[in-house]
Amino acid sequence: MAKRDDPETIGRRVQQLRHERGLTQRQLAEPVYTPAYVSTLEAGRVRPSDEALRHLAERLGVTFDELATGRPARLATDLRMRLTEAQRTLAVGDAPAAAEQYAALLAEAETHGFADEQATALLGLGECALDTGELEAGRGYFERVERLLADAPLPARVPALRGRAVAHYLAGELRYAVYLLETTLDELNRGGLHDPDALLLLYASVIGPYMDMGAHARAAQAAELALALAPQAGDPALVARMHRSVARTLLAEGRTAEADASLVKAAELYRSLQLRTELANCHWMRGYVYAQNGQLDRAEDELREAQAMLSATRAALYSSQVAVELADVLHRRGKSEEAADLLRGVLGDLSSERGAMHAAGAHRLLGIIAEDARDTEAAEEHYVRALSLLERAGAAGDLADLCRLLGDLLRRTGRLDAAMDAYRTGLGHRTAPGTTTLGPAPAQPPL
């Protein structure tokens, strides 16, 4: 609840409303209070209790919050209505437009002192910043949310904690991202705070950092836990739209409390729409695990499911990354032509600043396919492009493997000195220090 105004301001407000309604101090006070008390209150010489304000608000025909803060009850509800509109805009993939909506709503919430609405707007701005790649700004928004909700229960702070961890992850700070996510999971599970939405969000978000750190077993476990929690989240889009429509009707009828309840449900559902991307990442992870185990038919099914989900949410970068891994499975299943077409179709969406690892993976696979077709010139060109991308990303293990492929190609074409240089480069990367050593896994939820 927003902070009430000072006694003097409340007193003037009570007096103004009493005069507008043609009430005497006795009529306003009775039967619970005295005219003298109302006179003292209107003069600003007493701080009214909640009980007194509720009595006066009822007699004056206004809400408690309106009398205590001067803000019409409809104002907060209207602000929440527009916040759900911004959430919907972000959910359908228009981050720049959503950011404009959230910025305007944040300014309005700050003007009127609505703390919860400020937190929602800041969280939305942070999510928009992640979508547009403004990682430093995103971290700043999420940190402001955490400060605003410092006294709230941990599940309420999880979206901001998760957002900050993802910003660090996308900036290449894998260890810190995992630390944030794991410690939050540990605190939730050990404290018995079994909030399915919070747990699902955290488990789904930690998969990417685990994978990049080489912690494949832990990533697979997180994916299984996320998918086990997923049925409790459901598909929220239609339900959220229904709640928004209901809220409009209730608001028009002056039933603000009921409208608020519908808006809360709609906001929660729109917020969980981001889980569609996270759940697609879980299918992506399962596809990766099946591919590593040689279960290529199951891997293809999971990766196709992931790509369909990501395409539906307009997550173009993630969709292109999945396409590269799907192409690898198709190639291994003897569908090299389909794999090559898929890779050529997504290379335009990948670059050194946008999905560098998967751009390198696409060129590497195209090189292998070209070698199989005895087109050594095209194969070498793809390997060199992949090498350049991996050197920028500092991916030691992948660099070593690519140097081996390039060295073998150069050796087969008679360029022994160049082949030796490629092998030496690969050995240098192979002996580079490892990425990390993870500590104990976080506690698991009681599924």
Tab-separated table of C-alpha atoms in Angstrom:
chain	number	residue	atom	x	y	z
A	1	MET	CA	0.000	0.000	0.000
A	2	ALA	CA	1.279	3.504	-0.821
A	3	LYS	CA	2.325	5.778	2.044
A	4	ARG	CA	-0.394	8.064	3.359
A	5	ASP	CA	-0.037	11.831	3.292
A	6	ASP	CA	0.864	13.930	6.348
A	7	PRO	CA	-1.913	14.759	8.892
A	8	GLU	CA	-2.269	18.349	7.721
A	9	THR	CA	-2.852	17.303	4.106
A	10	ILE	CA	-5.329	14.609	5.137
A	11	GLY	CA	-7.159	17.131	7.349
A	12	ARG	CA	-7.601	19.572	4.471
A	13	ARG	CA	-8.814	16.744	2.248
A	14	VAL	CA	-11.405	15.601	4.817
A	15	GLN	CA	-12.662	19.159	5.244
A	16	GLN	CA	-12.948	19.725	1.488
A	17	LEU	CA	-14.816	16.454	0.910
A	18	ARG	CA	-17.138	17.172	3.878
A	19	HIS	CA	-18.014	20.593	2.491
A	20	GLU	CA	-18.598	19.180	-1.006
A	21	ARG	CA	-21.073	16.683	0.468
A	22	GLY	CA	-22.807	19.232	2.706
A	23	LEU	CA	-22.053	17.383	5.939
A	24	THR	CA	-21.505	18.906	9.381
A	25	GLN	CA	-18.643	17.717	11.580
A	26	ARG	CA	-21.182	15.967	13.810
A	27	GLN	CA	-22.783	14.139	10.860
A	28	LEU	CA	-19.349	13.010	9.681
A	29	ALA	CA	-18.190	11.933	13.133
A	30	GLU	CA	-21.178	10.076	14.548
A	31	PRO	CA	-21.791	7.494	15.804
A	32	VAL	CA	-18.156	6.460	16.403
A	33	TYR	CA	-16.322	9.760	16.858
A	34	THR	CA	-17.047	13.257	18.207
A	35	PRO	CA	-17.312	16.570	16.331
A	36	ALA	CA	-14.295	17.757	18.344
A	37	TYR	CA	-12.210	14.883	16.976
A	38	VAL	CA	-13.161	15.741	13.396
A	39	SER	CA	-12.349	19.409	14.073
A	40	THR	CA	-8.911	18.480	15.429
A	41	LEU	CA	-8.299	16.140	12.492
A	42	GLU	CA	-9.286	18.780	9.910
A	43	ALA	CA	-6.865	21.202	11.561
A	44	GLY	CA	-4.057	18.685	11.048
A	45	ARG	CA	-3.297	18.362	14.763
A	46	VAL	CA	-3.891	14.605	15.005
A	47	ARG	CA	-2.691	11.638	12.948
A	48	PRO	CA	-5.818	9.568	12.216
A	49	SER	CA	-5.708	5.810	12.715
A	50	ASP	CA	-6.586	3.375	9.943
A	51	GLU	CA	-9.910	2.706	11.688
A	52	ALA	CA	-10.756	6.426	11.784
A	53	LEU	CA	-9.848	6.873	8.112
A	54	ARG	CA	-11.979	3.910	7.092
A	55	HIS	CA	-14.947	5.317	9.002
A	56	LEU	CA	-14.512	8.769	7.461
A	57	ALA	CA	-13.961	7.351	3.968
A	58	GLU	CA	-17.187	5.358	4.193
A	59	ARG	CA	-19.165	8.437	5.332
A	60	LEU	CA	-17.597	10.566	2.585
A	61	GLY	CA	-18.166	7.960	-0.145
A	62	VAL	CA	-14.508	7.460	-1.104
A	63	THR	CA	-12.001	4.632	-0.674
A	64	PHE	CA	-9.542	4.393	2.210
A	65	ASP	CA	-6.605	4.821	-0.191
A	66	GLU	CA	-8.158	7.869	-1.844
A	67	LEU	CA	-8.696	9.569	1.522
A	68	ALA	CA	-5.233	8.640	2.842
A	69	THR	CA	-3.241	9.517	-0.285
A	70	GLY	CA	-5.450	11.772	-2.378
A	71	ARG	CA	-5.313	9.425	-5.328
A	72	PRO	CA	-8.566	8.231	-6.878
A	73	ALA	CA	-8.975	4.448	-6.586
A	74	ARG	CA	-9.364	4.181	-10.338
A	75	LEU	CA	-5.896	5.674	-10.922
A	76	ALA	CA	-3.971	2.670	-9.588
A	77	THR	CA	-6.249	0.208	-11.387
A	78	ASP	CA	-5.924	2.112	-14.644
A	79	LEU	CA	-2.139	2.098	-14.284
A	80	ARG	CA	-2.138	-1.663	-13.759
A	81	MET	CA	-4.374	-2.056	-16.803
A	82	ARG	CA	-1.836	-0.234	-18.950
A	83	LEU	CA	1.016	-2.263	-17.456
A	84	THR	CA	-0.667	-5.457	-18.668
A	85	GLU	CA	-0.926	-3.837	-22.118
A	86	ALA	CA	2.839	-3.247	-22.069
A	87	GLN	CA	3.408	-6.839	-20.946
A	88	ARG	CA	1.301	-8.039	-23.859
A	89	THR	CA	3.324	-5.882	-26.274
A	90	LEU	CA	6.556	-7.431	-24.995
A	91	ALA	CA	5.077	-10.928	-25.046
A	92	VAL	CA	4.321	-10.688	-28.788
A	93	GLY	CA	7.903	-9.659	-29.504
A	94	ASP	CA	7.826	-5.857	-29.916
A	95	ALA	CA	10.439	-4.888	-27.311
A	96	PRO	CA	11.062	-1.281	-28.515
A	97	ALA	CA	7.348	-0.397	-28.362
A	98	ALA	CA	7.010	-2.120	-24.992
A	99	ALA	CA	9.978	-0.149	-23.647
A	100	GLU	CA	8.287	3.128	-24.574
A	101	GLN	CA	5.119	2.035	-22.784
A	102	TYR	CA	7.010	0.924	-19.681
A	103	ALA	CA	9.059	4.145	-19.507
A	104	ALA	CA	5.920	6.293	-19.565
A	105	LEU	CA	4.224	4.101	-16.983
A	106	LEU	CA	7.288	4.175	-14.719
A	107	ALA	CA	7.270	7.972	-14.735
A	108	GLU	CA	3.568	7.997	-13.862
A	109	ALA	CA	3.999	5.434	-11.076
A	110	GLU	CA	6.875	7.451	-9.604
A	111	THR	CA	4.839	10.658	-9.724
A	112	HIS	CA	2.035	9.076	-7.715
A	113	GLY	CA	4.243	6.976	-5.418
A	114	PHE	CA	3.009	3.537	-6.538
A	115	ALA	CA	5.902	1.289	-5.469
A	116	ASP	CA	4.558	-2.038	-6.786
A	117	GLU	CA	3.743	-0.537	-10.169
A	118	GLN	CA	7.205	1.034	-10.313
A	119	ALA	CA	8.706	-2.430	-9.770
A	120	THR	CA	6.551	-3.929	-12.543
A	121	ALA	CA	7.514	-1.180	-14.997
A	122	LEU	CA	11.217	-1.502	-14.140
A	123	LEU	CA	11.070	-5.265	-14.569
A	124	GLY	CA	9.467	-4.778	-17.976
A	125	LEU	CA	12.167	-2.280	-18.988
A	126	GLY	CA	14.798	-4.795	-17.928
A	127	GLU	CA	13.251	-7.541	-20.041
A	128	CYS	CA	13.047	-5.167	-23.013
A	129	ALA	CA	16.736	-4.328	-22.553
A	130	LEU	CA	17.645	-8.025	-22.608
A	131	ASP	CA	15.716	-8.484	-25.852
A	132	THR	CA	17.463	-5.524	-27.490
A	133	GLY	CA	20.922	-6.385	-26.137
A	134	GLU	CA	21.315	-3.359	-23.819
A	135	LEU	CA	22.772	-5.502	-21.050
A	136	GLU	CA	24.180	-2.816	-18.760
A	137	ALA	CA	20.903	-0.885	-18.791
A	138	GLY	CA	19.019	-4.115	-18.150
A	139	ARG	CA	21.115	-4.920	-15.087
A	140	GLY	CA	20.420	-1.442	-13.761
A	141	TYR	CA	16.657	-1.875	-14.104
A	142	PHE	CA	16.713	-5.270	-12.377
A	143	GLU	CA	18.828	-3.936	-9.514
A	144	ARG	CA	16.321	-1.131	-8.974
A	145	VAL	CA	13.527	-3.713	-8.768
A	146	GLU	CA	15.447	-5.674	-6.149
A	147	ARG	CA	15.902	-2.522	-4.073
A	148	LEU	CA	12.202	-1.661	-4.330
A	149	LEU	CA	11.211	-5.201	-3.281
A	150	ALA	CA	13.901	-5.643	-0.643
A	151	ASP	CA	11.295	-6.434	2.030
A	152	ALA	CA	9.138	-8.668	-0.195
A	153	PRO	CA	9.238	-12.514	-0.073
A	154	LEU	CA	11.940	-14.141	-2.209
A	155	PRO	CA	9.561	-15.496	-4.922
A	156	ALA	CA	8.500	-11.896	-5.657
A	157	ARG	CA	12.137	-10.956	-6.285
A	158	VAL	CA	12.945	-13.991	-8.459
A	159	PRO	CA	12.076	-12.369	-11.853
A	160	ALA	CA	14.499	-9.503	-11.108
A	161	LEU	CA	17.216	-11.858	-9.825
A	162	ARG	CA	16.787	-14.039	-12.881
A	163	GLY	CA	16.906	-11.002	-15.184
A	164	ARG	CA	20.142	-9.791	-13.619
A	165	ALA	CA	21.662	-13.286	-13.946
A	166	VAL	CA	20.693	-13.486	-17.629
A	167	ALA	CA	22.247	-10.060	-18.265
A	168	HIS	CA	25.521	-11.269	-16.732
A	169	TYR	CA	25.310	-14.510	-18.731
A	170	LEU	CA	24.780	-12.720	-22.042
A	171	ALA	CA	27.749	-10.490	-21.190
A	172	GLY	CA	29.931	-13.605	-20.833
A	173	GLU	CA	30.048	-13.646	-17.012
A	174	LEU	CA	29.032	-17.285	-16.736
A	175	ARG	CA	30.268	-18.051	-13.242
A	176	TYR	CA	28.477	-15.112	-11.653
A	177	ALA	CA	25.253	-15.875	-13.535
A	178	VAL	CA	25.309	-19.463	-12.252
A	179	TYR	CA	26.112	-18.244	-8.731
A	180	LEU	CA	23.056	-15.948	-8.719
A	181	LEU	CA	20.706	-18.596	-10.076
A	182	GLU	CA	21.961	-21.466	-7.930
A	183	THR	CA	21.969	-19.532	-4.669
A	184	THR	CA	18.409	-18.365	-5.321
A	185	LEU	CA	17.298	-21.914	-6.121
A	186	ASP	CA	19.001	-23.172	-2.997
A	187	GLU	CA	17.301	-20.564	-0.826
A	188	LEU	CA	13.879	-21.331	-2.306
A	189	ASN	CA	14.139	-25.099	-2.023
A	190	ARG	CA	15.819	-25.279	1.374
A	191	GLY	CA	13.366	-22.734	2.748
A	192	GLY	CA	10.364	-24.712	1.539
A	193	LEU	CA	9.264	-21.890	-0.795
A	194	HIS	CA	7.885	-24.178	-3.488
A	195	ASP	CA	6.693	-21.554	-5.955
A	196	PRO	CA	6.345	-23.359	-9.346
A	197	ASP	CA	6.636	-20.218	-11.478
A	198	ALA	CA	9.741	-19.002	-9.660
A	199	LEU	CA	11.407	-22.419	-9.753
A	200	LEU	CA	10.554	-22.957	-13.425
A	201	LEU	CA	11.979	-19.581	-14.352
A	202	LEU	CA	15.237	-20.262	-12.493
A	203	TYR	CA	15.782	-23.840	-13.676
A	204	ALA	CA	15.082	-22.906	-17.289
A	205	SER	CA	17.439	-19.920	-17.097
A	206	VAL	CA	20.406	-21.816	-15.653
A	207	ILE	CA	20.550	-24.325	-18.539
A	208	GLY	CA	22.410	-22.001	-20.936
A	209	PRO	CA	25.205	-21.077	-18.510
A	210	TYR	CA	25.604	-24.721	-17.491
A	211	MET	CA	25.972	-25.750	-21.133
A	212	ASP	CA	28.556	-23.088	-21.923
A	213	MET	CA	30.545	-24.100	-18.841
A	214	GLY	CA	30.553	-27.733	-19.897
A	215	ALA	CA	28.350	-28.849	-16.993
A	216	HIS	CA	26.164	-30.981	-19.247
A	217	ALA	CA	24.868	-33.336	-16.548
A	218	ARG	CA	23.743	-30.441	-14.392
A	219	ALA	CA	22.142	-28.738	-17.416
A	220	ALA	CA	20.226	-31.916	-18.270
A	221	GLN	CA	18.987	-32.211	-14.688
A	222	ALA	CA	17.815	-28.574	-14.694
A	223	ALA	CA	15.980	-29.157	-17.980
A	224	GLU	CA	14.167	-32.198	-16.605
A	225	LEU	CA	13.137	-30.312	-13.462
A	226	ALA	CA	11.882	-27.373	-15.545
A	227	LEU	CA	9.822	-29.623	-17.794
A	228	ALA	CA	8.374	-31.376	-14.747
A	229	LEU	CA	7.259	-27.996	-13.375
A	230	ALA	CA	5.920	-26.747	-16.723
A	231	PRO	CA	2.399	-28.283	-16.554
A	232	GLN	CA	1.690	-26.095	-13.540
A	233	ALA	CA	2.305	-22.980	-15.677
A	234	GLY	CA	0.213	-23.885	-18.765
A	235	ASP	CA	-0.354	-21.803	-21.901
A	236	PRO	CA	-1.374	-18.369	-20.629
A	237	ALA	CA	-2.076	-16.227	-23.704
A	238	LEU	CA	-5.823	-16.766	-24.102
A	239	VAL	CA	-6.474	-16.762	-20.369
A	240	ALA	CA	-4.547	-13.503	-19.949
A	241	ARG	CA	-6.548	-11.868	-22.725
A	242	MET	CA	-9.758	-13.014	-21.056
A	243	HIS	CA	-8.730	-11.509	-17.715
A	244	ARG	CA	-7.879	-8.187	-19.383
A	245	SER	CA	-11.296	-8.067	-21.045
A	246	VAL	CA	-13.042	-8.906	-17.797
A	247	ALA	CA	-11.061	-6.196	-15.997
A	248	ARG	CA	-12.189	-3.579	-18.515
A	249	THR	CA	-15.819	-4.526	-17.944
A	250	LEU	CA	-15.494	-4.480	-14.176
A	251	LEU	CA	-13.660	-1.164	-14.224
A	252	ALA	CA	-16.358	0.405	-16.360
A	253	GLU	CA	-18.883	-0.704	-13.736
A	254	GLY	CA	-16.852	0.851	-10.941
A	255	ARG	CA	-15.918	-2.528	-9.452
A	256	THR	CA	-12.270	-1.640	-9.010
A	257	ALA	CA	-11.347	-4.348	-6.489
A	258	GLU	CA	-12.612	-7.101	-8.780
A	259	ALA	CA	-10.959	-5.451	-11.778
A	260	ASP	CA	-7.694	-5.399	-9.840
A	261	ALA	CA	-7.994	-9.120	-9.168
A	262	SER	CA	-8.420	-9.857	-12.883
A	263	LEU	CA	-5.507	-7.604	-13.769
A	264	VAL	CA	-3.246	-9.356	-11.270
A	265	LYS	CA	-4.039	-12.685	-12.956
A	266	ALA	CA	-3.487	-11.235	-16.429
A	267	ALA	CA	-0.158	-9.688	-15.389
A	268	GLU	CA	1.063	-12.978	-13.929
A	269	LEU	CA	0.118	-14.826	-17.087
A	270	TYR	CA	1.761	-12.312	-19.403
A	271	ARG	CA	4.873	-12.429	-17.250
A	272	SER	CA	4.941	-16.200	-17.606
A	273	LEU	CA	4.768	-15.895	-21.403
A	274	GLN	CA	8.537	-15.475	-21.352
A	275	LEU	CA	8.601	-19.063	-20.097
A	276	ARG	CA	7.597	-20.203	-23.586
A	277	THR	CA	11.084	-19.275	-24.696
A	278	GLU	CA	12.599	-20.901	-21.625
A	279	LEU	CA	10.592	-24.090	-22.139
A	280	ALA	CA	11.701	-24.177	-25.761
A	281	ASN	CA	15.250	-24.038	-24.425
A	282	CYS	CA	14.467	-27.107	-22.328
A	283	HIS	CA	13.413	-29.036	-25.447
A	284	TRP	CA	16.566	-27.707	-27.081
A	285	MET	CA	18.621	-29.095	-24.194
A	286	ARG	CA	16.930	-32.486	-24.395
A	287	GLY	CA	17.628	-32.576	-28.115
A	288	TYR	CA	21.285	-31.865	-27.418
A	289	VAL	CA	21.468	-34.670	-24.841
A	290	TYR	CA	19.793	-37.164	-27.205
A	291	ALA	CA	22.197	-36.162	-29.972
A	292	GLN	CA	25.192	-36.705	-27.683
A	293	ASN	CA	23.843	-40.165	-26.827
A	294	GLY	CA	23.351	-41.062	-30.488
A	295	GLN	CA	19.529	-41.060	-30.259
A	296	LEU	CA	19.239	-38.976	-33.393
A	297	ASP	CA	15.558	-39.553	-34.134
A	298	ARG	CA	14.546	-38.330	-30.671
A	299	ALA	CA	17.054	-35.477	-30.932
A	300	GLU	CA	15.481	-34.333	-34.205
A	301	ASP	CA	11.987	-34.386	-32.691
A	302	GLU	CA	13.044	-32.316	-29.647
A	303	LEU	CA	14.968	-29.761	-31.713
A	304	ARG	CA	12.118	-29.329	-34.187
A	305	GLU	CA	9.750	-28.770	-31.246
A	306	ALA	CA	12.123	-26.174	-29.786
A	307	GLN	CA	12.458	-24.357	-33.106
A	308	ALA	CA	8.680	-24.262	-33.619
A	309	MET	CA	8.139	-22.808	-30.130
A	310	LEU	CA	10.854	-20.194	-30.598
A	311	SER	CA	9.563	-19.172	-34.016
A	312	ALA	CA	6.091	-18.716	-32.519
A	313	THR	CA	7.492	-16.305	-29.912
A	314	ARG	CA	9.572	-14.448	-32.528
A	315	ALA	CA	12.800	-15.353	-30.715
A	316	ALA	CA	14.806	-15.119	-33.924
A	317	LEU	CA	18.287	-15.486	-32.428
A	318	TYR	CA	17.431	-18.543	-30.355
A	319	SER	CA	15.547	-20.070	-33.279
A	320	SER	CA	18.602	-19.683	-35.521
A	321	GLN	CA	20.832	-21.260	-32.876
A	322	VAL	CA	18.546	-24.284	-32.600
A	323	ALA	CA	18.532	-24.563	-36.401
A	324	VAL	CA	22.317	-25.035	-36.368
A	325	GLU	CA	22.060	-27.919	-33.913
A	326	LEU	CA	19.145	-29.412	-35.827
A	327	ALA	CA	21.225	-29.239	-39.023
A	328	ASP	CA	23.996	-31.195	-37.287
A	329	VAL	CA	21.518	-33.953	-36.370
A	330	LEU	CA	20.105	-33.993	-39.916
A	331	HIS	CA	23.619	-34.314	-41.348
A	332	ARG	CA	24.376	-37.214	-39.030
A	333	ARG	CA	21.133	-38.862	-40.152
A	334	GLY	CA	22.247	-38.650	-43.800
A	335	LYS	CA	20.127	-35.604	-44.685
A	336	SER	CA	23.070	-33.377	-45.599
A	337	GLU	CA	21.309	-31.416	-48.333
A	338	GLU	CA	18.463	-30.455	-45.992
A	339	ALA	CA	21.027	-29.568	-43.323
A	340	ALA	CA	22.969	-27.293	-45.686
A	341	ASP	CA	19.791	-25.502	-46.808
A	342	LEU	CA	18.822	-24.944	-43.168
A	343	LEU	CA	22.255	-23.523	-42.311
A	344	ARG	CA	22.350	-21.159	-45.284
A	345	GLY	CA	18.911	-19.900	-44.294
A	346	VAL	CA	19.959	-18.855	-40.773
A	347	LEU	CA	23.525	-17.593	-41.285
A	348	GLY	CA	22.205	-14.096	-41.969
A	349	ASP	CA	20.777	-13.972	-38.431
A	350	LEU	CA	24.116	-14.887	-36.785
A	351	SER	CA	27.342	-12.886	-36.441
A	352	SER	CA	30.347	-12.310	-34.182
A	353	GLU	CA	28.220	-10.062	-31.945
A	354	ARG	CA	25.025	-12.088	-32.217
A	355	GLY	CA	25.289	-15.836	-31.649
A	356	ALA	CA	28.976	-16.124	-32.544
A	357	MET	CA	29.308	-19.716	-31.311
A	358	HIS	CA	26.457	-20.939	-33.470
A	359	ALA	CA	27.608	-18.885	-36.464
A	360	ALA	CA	30.949	-20.674	-36.154
A	361	GLY	CA	29.119	-23.987	-35.764
A	362	ALA	CA	27.166	-23.328	-38.956
A	363	HIS	CA	30.332	-22.612	-40.954
A	364	ARG	CA	32.053	-25.651	-39.429
A	365	LEU	CA	29.205	-27.958	-40.464
A	366	LEU	CA	28.980	-26.415	-43.934
A	367	GLY	CA	32.722	-27.074	-44.237
A	368	ILE	CA	32.268	-30.728	-43.314
A	369	ILE	CA	29.403	-31.086	-45.790
A	370	ALA	CA	31.540	-29.427	-48.486
A	371	GLU	CA	34.428	-31.820	-47.715
A	372	ASP	CA	32.078	-34.789	-48.036
A	373	ALA	CA	31.122	-33.422	-51.471
A	374	ARG	CA	34.884	-33.078	-52.325
A	375	ASP	CA	34.620	-29.290	-52.578
A	376	THR	CA	37.820	-28.550	-50.656
A	377	GLU	CA	37.917	-24.873	-51.603
A	378	ALA	CA	34.468	-24.204	-50.112
A	379	ALA	CA	35.315	-26.366	-47.088
A	380	GLU	CA	38.471	-24.370	-46.351
A	381	GLU	CA	36.594	-21.079	-46.696
A	382	HIS	CA	33.971	-22.175	-44.165
A	383	TYR	CA	36.621	-23.475	-41.725
A	384	VAL	CA	38.539	-20.186	-41.866
A	385	ARG	CA	35.368	-18.183	-41.212
A	386	ALA	CA	34.513	-20.414	-38.274
A	387	LEU	CA	38.049	-20.055	-36.914
A	388	SER	CA	37.796	-16.262	-36.969
A	389	LEU	CA	34.489	-16.329	-35.093
A	390	LEU	CA	35.744	-18.741	-32.428
A	391	GLU	CA	38.947	-16.779	-31.829
A	392	ARG	CA	36.868	-13.686	-31.014
A	393	ALA	CA	34.693	-15.681	-28.627
A	394	GLY	CA	37.645	-17.398	-26.932
A	395	ALA	CA	36.048	-20.851	-27.205
A	396	ALA	CA	39.114	-22.996	-26.534
A	397	GLY	CA	37.632	-26.475	-26.948
A	398	ASP	CA	35.782	-25.680	-30.180
A	399	LEU	CA	38.850	-23.907	-31.550
A	400	ALA	CA	41.009	-26.989	-30.971
A	401	ASP	CA	38.540	-29.223	-32.816
A	402	LEU	CA	38.248	-26.795	-35.731
A	403	CYS	CA	42.040	-26.471	-36.019
A	404	ARG	CA	42.207	-30.264	-36.301
A	405	LEU	CA	39.634	-30.244	-39.131
A	406	LEU	CA	41.445	-27.439	-40.953
A	407	GLY	CA	44.839	-29.089	-40.410
A	408	ASP	CA	43.584	-32.403	-41.818
A	409	LEU	CA	42.167	-30.610	-44.872
A	410	LEU	CA	45.401	-28.719	-45.494
A	411	ARG	CA	47.460	-31.890	-45.061
A	412	ARG	CA	45.306	-33.805	-47.559
A	413	THR	CA	45.793	-31.021	-50.118
A	414	GLY	CA	49.583	-31.100	-49.700
A	415	ARG	CA	50.082	-27.900	-47.680
A	416	LEU	CA	52.041	-29.472	-44.837
A	417	ASP	CA	53.521	-26.276	-43.333
A	418	ALA	CA	50.098	-24.637	-43.130
A	419	ALA	CA	48.677	-27.839	-41.680
A	420	MET	CA	51.363	-27.883	-38.959
A	421	ASP	CA	50.530	-24.268	-38.080
A	422	ALA	CA	46.853	-25.168	-37.727
A	423	TYR	CA	47.678	-28.156	-35.490
A	424	ARG	CA	49.961	-26.024	-33.280
A	425	THR	CA	47.207	-23.425	-32.894
A	426	GLY	CA	44.776	-26.140	-31.889
A	427	LEU	CA	47.176	-27.604	-29.322
A	428	GLY	CA	47.654	-24.170	-27.783
A	429	HIS	CA	43.941	-23.824	-27.231
A	430	ARG	CA	43.578	-27.387	-25.976
A	431	THR	CA	46.081	-26.695	-23.178
A	432	ALA	CA	44.331	-23.483	-22.097
A	433	PRO	CA	42.899	-23.504	-18.529
A	434	GLY	CA	39.435	-25.035	-18.085
A	435	THR	CA	36.348	-22.925	-17.685
A	436	THR	CA	35.312	-23.650	-14.130
A	437	THR	CA	34.855	-26.117	-11.306
A	438	LEU	CA	31.318	-26.097	-9.993
A	439	GLY	CA	30.505	-26.521	-6.333
A	440	PRO	CA	27.657	-28.616	-4.885
A	441	ALA	CA	24.415	-28.632	-6.868
A	442	PRO	CA	21.514	-26.604	-5.409
A	443	ALA	CA	18.802	-28.338	-3.410
A	444	GLN	CA	15.965	-29.799	-5.493
A	445	PRO	CA	12.251	-28.979	-5.171
A	446	PRO	CA	9.879	-31.588	-3.723
A	447	LEU	CA	8.463	-32.799	-7.027
